[in-house]
Tab-separated table of C-alpha atoms in Angstrom:
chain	number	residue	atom	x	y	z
A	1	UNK	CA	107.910	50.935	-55.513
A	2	UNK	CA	105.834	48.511	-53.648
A	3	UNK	CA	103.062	48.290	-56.137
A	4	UNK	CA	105.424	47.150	-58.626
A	5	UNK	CA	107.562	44.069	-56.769
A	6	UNK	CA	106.274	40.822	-57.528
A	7	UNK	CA	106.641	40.078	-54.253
A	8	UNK	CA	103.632	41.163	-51.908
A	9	UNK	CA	105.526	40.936	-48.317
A	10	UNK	CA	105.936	44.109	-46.598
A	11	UNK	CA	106.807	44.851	-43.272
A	12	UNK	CA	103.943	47.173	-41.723
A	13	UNK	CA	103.934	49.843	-38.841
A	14	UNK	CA	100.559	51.011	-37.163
A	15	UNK	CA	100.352	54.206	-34.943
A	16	UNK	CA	104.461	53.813	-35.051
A	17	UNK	CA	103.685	51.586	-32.284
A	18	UNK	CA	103.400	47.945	-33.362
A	19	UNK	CA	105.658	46.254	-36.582
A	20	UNK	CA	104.546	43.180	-38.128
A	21	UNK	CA	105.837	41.059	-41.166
A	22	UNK	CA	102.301	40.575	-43.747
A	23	UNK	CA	101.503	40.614	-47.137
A	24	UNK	CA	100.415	43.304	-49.668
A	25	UNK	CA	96.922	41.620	-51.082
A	26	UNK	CA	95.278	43.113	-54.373
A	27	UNK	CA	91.935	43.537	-55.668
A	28	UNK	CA	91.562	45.772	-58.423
A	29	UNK	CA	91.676	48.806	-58.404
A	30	UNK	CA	93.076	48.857	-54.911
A	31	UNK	CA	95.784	47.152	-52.482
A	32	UNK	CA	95.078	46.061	-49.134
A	33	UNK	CA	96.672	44.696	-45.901
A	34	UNK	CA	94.345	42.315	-43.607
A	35	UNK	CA	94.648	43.077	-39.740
A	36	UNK	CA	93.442	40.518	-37.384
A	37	UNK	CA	90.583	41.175	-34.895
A	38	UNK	CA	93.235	40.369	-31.673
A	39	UNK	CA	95.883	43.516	-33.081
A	40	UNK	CA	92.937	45.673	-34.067
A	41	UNK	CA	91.501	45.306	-30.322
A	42	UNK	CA	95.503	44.970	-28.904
A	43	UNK	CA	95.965	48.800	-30.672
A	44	UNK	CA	92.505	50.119	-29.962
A	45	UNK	CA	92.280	50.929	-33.185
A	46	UNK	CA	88.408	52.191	-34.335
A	47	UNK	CA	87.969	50.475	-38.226
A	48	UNK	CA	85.698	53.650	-38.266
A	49	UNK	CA	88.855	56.333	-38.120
A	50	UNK	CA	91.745	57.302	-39.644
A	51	UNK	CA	94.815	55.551	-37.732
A	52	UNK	CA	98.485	55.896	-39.394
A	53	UNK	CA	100.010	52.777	-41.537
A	54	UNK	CA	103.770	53.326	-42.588
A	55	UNK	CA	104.479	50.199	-45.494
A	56	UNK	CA	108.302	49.399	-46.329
A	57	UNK	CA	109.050	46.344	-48.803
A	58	UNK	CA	110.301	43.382	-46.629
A	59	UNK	CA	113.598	41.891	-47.991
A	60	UNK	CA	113.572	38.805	-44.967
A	61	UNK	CA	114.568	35.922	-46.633
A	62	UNK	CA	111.081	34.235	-45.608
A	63	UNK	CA	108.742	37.362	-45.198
A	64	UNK	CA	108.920	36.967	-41.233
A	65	UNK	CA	111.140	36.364	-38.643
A	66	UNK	CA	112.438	32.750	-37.797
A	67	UNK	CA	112.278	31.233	-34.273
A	68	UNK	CA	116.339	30.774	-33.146
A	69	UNK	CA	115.214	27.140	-31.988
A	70	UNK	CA	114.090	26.784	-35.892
A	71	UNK	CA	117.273	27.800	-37.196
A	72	UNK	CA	119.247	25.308	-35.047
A	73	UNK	CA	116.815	22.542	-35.602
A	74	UNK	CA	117.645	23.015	-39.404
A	75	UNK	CA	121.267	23.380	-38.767
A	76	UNK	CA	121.084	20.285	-36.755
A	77	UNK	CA	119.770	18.277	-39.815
A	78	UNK	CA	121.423	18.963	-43.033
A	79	UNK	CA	118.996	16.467	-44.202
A	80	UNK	CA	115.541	18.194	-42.777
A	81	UNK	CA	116.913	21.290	-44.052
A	82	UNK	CA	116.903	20.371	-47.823
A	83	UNK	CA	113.295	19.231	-47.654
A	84	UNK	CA	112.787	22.429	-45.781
A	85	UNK	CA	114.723	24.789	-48.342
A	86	UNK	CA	112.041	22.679	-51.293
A	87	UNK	CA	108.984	23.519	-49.768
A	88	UNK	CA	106.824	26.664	-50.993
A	89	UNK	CA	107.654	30.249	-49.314
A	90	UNK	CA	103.877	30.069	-48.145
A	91	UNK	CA	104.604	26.445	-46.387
A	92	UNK	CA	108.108	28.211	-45.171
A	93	UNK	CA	105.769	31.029	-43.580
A	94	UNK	CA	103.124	28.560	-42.336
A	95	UNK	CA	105.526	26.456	-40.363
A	96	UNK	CA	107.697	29.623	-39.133
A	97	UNK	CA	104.899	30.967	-37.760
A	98	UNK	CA	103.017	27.622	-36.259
A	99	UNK	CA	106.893	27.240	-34.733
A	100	UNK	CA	107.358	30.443	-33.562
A	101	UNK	CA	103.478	31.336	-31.693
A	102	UNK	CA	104.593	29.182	-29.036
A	103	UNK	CA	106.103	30.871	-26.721
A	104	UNK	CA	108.264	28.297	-24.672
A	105	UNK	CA	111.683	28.020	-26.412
A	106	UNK	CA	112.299	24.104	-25.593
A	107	UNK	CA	108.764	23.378	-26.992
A	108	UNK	CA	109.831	25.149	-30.351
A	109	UNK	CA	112.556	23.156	-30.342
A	110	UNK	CA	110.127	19.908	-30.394
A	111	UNK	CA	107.576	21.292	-32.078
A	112	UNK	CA	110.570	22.068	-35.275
A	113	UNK	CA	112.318	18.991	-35.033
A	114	UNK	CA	108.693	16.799	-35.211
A	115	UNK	CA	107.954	18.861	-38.322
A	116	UNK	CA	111.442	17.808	-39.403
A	117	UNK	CA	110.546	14.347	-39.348
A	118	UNK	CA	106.983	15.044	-40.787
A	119	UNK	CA	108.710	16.016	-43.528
A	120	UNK	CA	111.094	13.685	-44.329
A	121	UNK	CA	108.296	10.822	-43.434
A	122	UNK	CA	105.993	12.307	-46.402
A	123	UNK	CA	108.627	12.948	-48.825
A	124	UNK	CA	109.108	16.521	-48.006
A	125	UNK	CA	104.899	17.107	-48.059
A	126	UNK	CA	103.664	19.551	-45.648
A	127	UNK	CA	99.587	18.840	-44.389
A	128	UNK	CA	99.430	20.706	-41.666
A	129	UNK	CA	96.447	18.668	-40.567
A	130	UNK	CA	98.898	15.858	-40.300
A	131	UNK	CA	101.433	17.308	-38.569
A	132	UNK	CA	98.997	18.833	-35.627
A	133	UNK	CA	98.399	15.417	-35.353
A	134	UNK	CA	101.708	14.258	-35.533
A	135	UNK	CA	103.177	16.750	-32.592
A	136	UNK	CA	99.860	15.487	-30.516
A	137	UNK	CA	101.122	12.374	-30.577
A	138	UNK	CA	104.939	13.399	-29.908
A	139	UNK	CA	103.946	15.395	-26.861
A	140	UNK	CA	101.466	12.092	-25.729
A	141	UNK	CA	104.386	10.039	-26.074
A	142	UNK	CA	106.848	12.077	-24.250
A	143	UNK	CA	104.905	13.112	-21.351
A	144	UNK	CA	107.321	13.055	-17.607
């Protein structure tokens, strides 16, 4: 069922311990998920032995969770969230996850609302080069 959707996201379980949103890659003849150094070592998992992998197709509107301080940053700016809901699903992924690996809820919140106006300053382009850049800046300029 998997191997047929167009759509490669699945939501992953290792050792029925630890669940993570990822995609289904594919290199002839086989299909593969990638698994980071950092979870490999955070499950002890040996490369070198069996270990047990249960795959279910993920039906997430984005292929991952979204940050609560994303959601009300978009619902805060019906304009933001149009040049949001045009970007790529990749982009959506890219920014949903840059948003939600840090940790402190009130710097999600800045961190999604300067992406907001990254976007709506390049015409609803996402360079994520830029907009490190940009939040630098933001958090320079805003320091108590």
């Amino acid at each position: 069922m998997i191997l047929l959707s167009p759509n490669k996201r699945i939501i992953c379980t290792l050792n029925n311990s630890t669940t993570f949103h990822c995609a289904m890659l594919h290199k002839k003849p086989y299909h593969y998920i990638m698994l980071s150094r950092e979870r490999i070592k955070t499950l002890n998992i040996d490369i070198n032995e069996e270990f047990l992998v249960e795959i279910v197709p993920d039906i997430s509107e984005f292929g991952m969770e979204m940050s609560e301080e994303l959601k009300e940053v978009l619902y805060s700016d019906p304009e933001g969230k149009i040049l949001f809901d045009q970007i790529t699903s990749g982009k959506k992924r890219s920014i949903i996850y840059l948003i939600s690996k840090t940790k402190n809820p009130q710097l999600q919140i800045e961190k999604s609302s300067v992406f907001l106006e990254h976007l709506k300053r390049n015409k609803g382009k996402f360079d994520p080069i830029i907009f490190q850049d940009d939040y630098r800046k933001f958090r320079e300029n805003n320091k108590f």
